[in-house]
CSV table of C-alpha atoms in Angstrom, one decimal:
chain,number,residue,atom,x,y,z
A,1,MET,CA,-77.0,242.4,156.0
A,2,THR,CA,-74.6,240.3,154.1
A,3,ASN,CA,-71.5,241.7,152.4
A,4,LYS,CA,-67.8,240.9,151.9
A,5,SER,CA,-66.9,242.3,155.3
A,6,SER,CA,-69.4,240.2,157.2
A,7,ASN,CA,-68.4,237.1,155.3
A,8,ALA,CA,-64.8,237.7,156.4
A,9,VAL,CA,-65.9,237.9,160.0
A,10,THR,CA,-68.0,234.8,160.0
A,11,GLY,CA,-65.5,232.8,158.0
A,12,GLN,CA,-67.8,232.3,155.0
A,13,SER,CA,-66.2,232.1,151.6
A,14,ASP,CA,-66.9,231.7,147.9
A,15,PHE,CA,-64.4,228.8,147.9
A,16,ASN,CA,-64.9,225.2,148.7
A,17,GLY,CA,-62.1,225.3,151.3
A,18,LYS,CA,-58.6,226.5,152.2
A,19,ILE,CA,-55.3,224.6,151.8
A,20,THR,CA,-51.8,225.5,152.6
A,21,LEU,CA,-49.3,224.4,150.0
A,22,ALA,CA,-45.5,224.6,150.6
A,23,ILE,CA,-42.9,224.1,147.9
A,24,THR,CA,-39.3,223.3,149.1
A,25,GLY,CA,-36.1,222.7,147.3
A,26,ALA,CA,-36.5,219.0,146.7
A,27,SER,CA,-36.8,217.7,143.1
A,28,GLY,CA,-40.4,217.4,141.8
A,29,ALA,CA,-41.5,220.9,141.0
A,30,GLY,CA,-43.9,219.5,138.4
A,31,TYR,CA,-46.0,217.9,141.2
A,32,ALA,CA,-46.4,221.3,142.9
A,33,LEU,CA,-47.5,223.2,139.8
A,34,ARG,CA,-50.0,220.5,138.8
A,35,LEU,CA,-51.4,220.4,142.3
A,36,ILE,CA,-51.9,224.2,142.2
A,37,GLU,CA,-53.7,223.8,138.9
A,38,CYS,CA,-56.0,221.1,140.2
A,39,LEU,CA,-56.8,222.8,143.5
A,40,VAL,CA,-57.7,226.1,141.7
A,41,ALA,CA,-60.0,224.1,139.3
A,42,ALA,CA,-61.6,222.5,142.4
A,43,ASN,CA,-62.3,226.0,143.7
A,44,TYR,CA,-60.0,225.9,146.7
A,45,GLN,CA,-58.3,228.9,148.2
A,46,LEU,CA,-54.5,228.5,148.4
A,47,TYR,CA,-52.0,229.9,150.8
A,48,ILE,CA,-48.6,229.2,149.1
A,49,LEU,CA,-45.3,229.1,150.8
A,50,CYS,CA,-42.2,228.7,148.5
A,51,SER,CA,-38.7,228.6,149.8
A,52,SER,CA,-35.9,230.3,147.8
A,53,ALA,CA,-34.5,226.9,147.0
A,54,GLY,CA,-38.0,225.9,145.8
A,55,ARG,CA,-38.1,228.8,143.4
A,56,ILE,CA,-34.7,227.7,142.0
A,57,VAL,CA,-35.9,224.1,141.5
A,58,VAL,CA,-39.1,225.2,139.8
A,59,ASP,CA,-37.1,227.4,137.4
A,60,THR,CA,-34.6,224.6,136.8
A,61,GLU,CA,-37.0,221.8,136.3
A,62,VAL,CA,-40.0,223.3,134.5
A,63,GLY,CA,-38.7,226.8,133.4
A,64,VAL,CA,-41.2,228.7,135.5
A,65,LYS,CA,-39.8,231.8,137.3
A,66,ILE,CA,-41.8,232.5,140.5
A,67,PRO,CA,-41.1,236.1,141.6
A,68,SER,CA,-39.3,236.4,145.0
A,69,SER,CA,-41.8,239.1,146.2
A,70,PRO,CA,-44.9,237.5,147.8
A,71,ASP,CA,-47.2,240.1,146.2
A,72,ALA,CA,-45.6,239.6,142.7
A,73,ALA,CA,-45.7,235.9,143.1
A,74,SER,CA,-49.4,236.0,144.1
A,75,GLU,CA,-50.2,238.0,141.0
A,76,PHE,CA,-48.0,235.8,138.8
A,77,LEU,CA,-49.6,232.5,139.9
A,78,THR,CA,-53.1,234.0,139.8
A,79,GLU,CA,-52.6,235.0,136.2
A,80,LYS,CA,-50.9,231.7,135.2
A,81,TYR,CA,-53.7,229.5,136.6
A,82,GLN,CA,-56.5,232.0,135.8
A,83,ALA,CA,-57.5,231.9,139.5
A,84,LYS,CA,-60.2,234.0,141.1
A,85,ALA,CA,-59.4,237.2,143.0
A,86,GLN,CA,-57.8,236.2,146.4
A,87,GLN,CA,-57.8,232.5,145.5
A,88,ILE,CA,-54.0,232.4,145.5
A,89,THR,CA,-51.9,234.2,148.2
A,90,VAL,CA,-48.2,233.7,148.5
A,91,PHE,CA,-46.5,234.5,151.8
A,92,GLY,CA,-42.8,235.1,152.4
A,93,LYS,CA,-40.7,233.0,154.8
A,94,GLU,CA,-40.9,235.5,157.6
A,95,GLN,CA,-44.5,236.8,157.3
A,96,TRP,CA,-45.3,235.7,160.9
A,97,PHE,CA,-48.6,237.6,160.9
A,98,SER,CA,-50.0,235.6,158.0
A,99,PRO,CA,-52.9,233.2,158.8
A,100,VAL,CA,-50.9,230.0,158.4
A,101,ALA,CA,-48.7,231.0,161.4
A,102,SER,CA,-51.6,230.8,163.9
A,103,GLY,CA,-53.7,227.9,165.0
A,104,SER,CA,-56.8,230.2,165.1
A,105,ALA,CA,-56.6,231.1,161.4
A,106,ALA,CA,-54.5,228.5,159.5
A,107,PRO,CA,-56.2,226.0,157.2
A,108,LYS,CA,-56.6,222.5,158.7
A,109,GLN,CA,-55.0,220.9,155.6
A,110,MET,CA,-51.5,221.4,154.4
A,111,VAL,CA,-49.3,219.7,151.7
A,112,VAL,CA,-45.6,220.1,151.4
A,113,CYS,CA,-44.9,219.2,147.8
A,114,PRO,CA,-42.2,218.4,147.1
A,115,CYS,CA,-40.7,218.1,150.6
A,116,SER,CA,-37.0,218.0,151.2
A,117,THR,CA,-35.6,215.8,153.9
A,118,GLY,CA,-34.2,218.9,155.5
A,119,THR,CA,-37.7,220.5,155.8
A,120,MET,CA,-39.0,217.1,157.0
A,121,ALA,CA,-36.4,217.0,159.8
A,122,ALA,CA,-37.2,220.6,160.9
A,123,ILE,CA,-40.9,219.8,161.0
A,124,CYS,CA,-40.3,216.6,162.9
A,125,HIS,CA,-38.4,218.4,165.6
A,126,GLY,CA,-40.6,221.5,165.7
A,127,MET,CA,-37.9,224.0,164.7
A,128,SER,CA,-40.3,226.6,163.2
A,129,ASP,CA,-37.4,228.7,161.9
A,130,ASN,CA,-39.4,229.9,158.8
A,131,LEU,CA,-43.0,230.1,157.8
A,132,ILE,CA,-43.1,226.7,156.1
A,133,GLU,CA,-41.9,225.0,159.3
A,134,ARG,CA,-44.2,227.1,161.5
A,135,ALA,CA,-47.2,226.4,159.3
A,136,ALA,CA,-46.6,222.6,159.5
A,137,ASP,CA,-46.1,222.9,163.2
A,138,VAL,CA,-49.5,224.6,163.5
A,139,VAL,CA,-51.3,221.9,161.5
A,140,ILE,CA,-49.8,219.2,163.7
A,141,LYS,CA,-50.6,220.9,167.0
A,142,GLU,CA,-54.1,221.7,165.9
A,143,ARG,CA,-54.6,218.0,164.9
A,144,GLY,CA,-55.1,218.9,161.2
A,145,GLN,CA,-54.0,217.0,158.1
A,146,LEU,CA,-50.4,217.3,157.0
A,147,ILE,CA,-49.1,215.5,153.9
A,148,LEU,CA,-45.4,215.5,153.2
A,149,MET,CA,-44.5,214.5,149.6
A,150,VAL,CA,-40.9,213.5,150.4
A,151,ARG,CA,-38.4,213.3,147.6
A,152,GLU,CA,-35.0,211.7,148.2
A,153,THR,CA,-33.3,208.4,147.4
A,154,PRO,CA,-32.0,206.4,149.1
A,155,PHE,CA,-33.5,207.2,152.5
A,156,SER,CA,-31.0,207.2,155.3
A,157,THR,CA,-31.8,205.7,158.7
A,158,LEU,CA,-32.2,209.3,160.0
A,159,HIS,CA,-34.7,210.1,157.3
A,160,LEU,CA,-36.6,206.9,158.1
A,161,GLN,CA,-36.6,207.7,161.8
A,162,ASN,CA,-38.0,211.2,161.1
A,163,MET,CA,-40.7,209.7,158.9
A,164,LEU,CA,-41.7,207.2,161.7
A,165,SER,CA,-41.8,209.9,164.3
A,166,LEU,CA,-44.0,212.1,162.0
A,167,SER,CA,-46.3,209.2,161.1
A,168,GLN,CA,-46.8,208.5,164.8
A,169,GLN,CA,-48.0,212.1,165.1
A,170,GLY,CA,-50.6,211.6,162.4
A,171,VAL,CA,-48.6,213.1,159.5
A,172,THR,CA,-49.1,211.4,156.1
A,173,ILE,CA,-45.8,210.5,154.5
A,174,MET,CA,-46.3,210.2,150.7
A,175,PRO,CA,-43.0,209.8,148.9
A,176,ALA,CA,-43.0,211.1,145.3
A,177,SER,CA,-42.8,207.6,143.9
A,178,PRO,CA,-45.5,207.1,141.2
A,179,GLY,CA,-46.6,203.6,140.2
A,180,PHE,CA,-46.5,202.3,136.6
A,181,TYR,CA,-49.5,200.0,136.6
A,182,HIS,CA,-51.6,202.6,134.8
A,183,LYS,CA,-49.2,202.3,131.8
A,184,ALA,CA,-47.9,205.9,131.9
A,185,GLU,CA,-46.9,207.3,128.5
A,186,SER,CA,-45.4,210.6,129.6
A,187,ILE,CA,-43.9,212.5,132.5
A,188,GLU,CA,-47.3,214.2,132.9
A,189,ASP,CA,-49.0,210.8,133.5
A,190,LEU,CA,-46.5,210.1,136.3
A,191,ILE,CA,-47.1,213.5,137.8
A,192,ASP,CA,-50.9,213.0,137.7
A,193,PHE,CA,-50.5,209.7,139.5
A,194,MET,CA,-49.1,211.3,142.5
A,195,VAL,CA,-51.2,214.5,142.4
A,196,ALA,CA,-54.3,212.3,142.2
A,197,ARG,CA,-53.2,210.4,145.3
A,198,VAL,CA,-52.8,213.7,147.2
A,199,LEU,CA,-56.2,214.9,146.1
A,200,ASP,CA,-57.7,211.6,147.2
A,201,HIS,CA,-56.2,212.0,150.7
A,202,LEU,CA,-57.5,215.6,150.9
A,203,GLY,CA,-61.0,214.4,150.1
A,204,ILE,CA,-61.2,216.4,146.8
A,205,ALA,CA,-62.9,214.8,143.9
A,206,GLN,CA,-60.6,214.2,140.9
A,207,ASP,CA,-60.8,212.6,137.5
A,208,ILE,CA,-57.2,212.9,136.4
A,209,MET,CA,-56.4,209.3,137.3
A,210,PRO,CA,-58.8,206.3,137.4
A,211,ARG,CA,-58.8,204.3,140.6
A,212,TRP,CA,-57.7,200.7,140.6
A,213,GLY,CA,-60.2,198.4,139.0
A,214,TYR,CA,-62.2,201.3,137.5
A,215,SER,CA,-60.1,202.1,134.5
């Protein structure tokens, strides 16, 4: 017999995969929202973690007010991106019993977009003081794929040392620094440049940005 309960037990899903997306207080909220849009369109299930600073930046930069309540935020983002039921789930910073906190349940892929240098430092040193840091720690220890879209300028020596350490652990450091060779005509074009690179690294088909030599 096949039903929703048995699918939950066996790990089967109507989605193409699961990805954890963390949003921190670094500048670059537009990247995160566009990535959510693309992942929903690609039929991926999202576990979203948004810091309080992240919510402030999203509101400041793009005028989107993400509710502080995880349940309300899940409902808000589901409606905003016309996602399927249970396709978007938002967790609070101390929901330690959420799937992303355990190596036995967390998605093997995670993106921190945008990633503040403070969050990067905490991840680098395994601090795990909140759910974003713990989720990243889980992905690293389980040998999964972690992408940090770091946004800061200039980088200090300490920032660069943390990047090197994380890179040596298999983490992908992808600074939010879009190229201009595709002749961007808008901020949205620059956002799509970086989001397309993230999708490429996640192994998700995308057509928002042509690859070099194919335009």
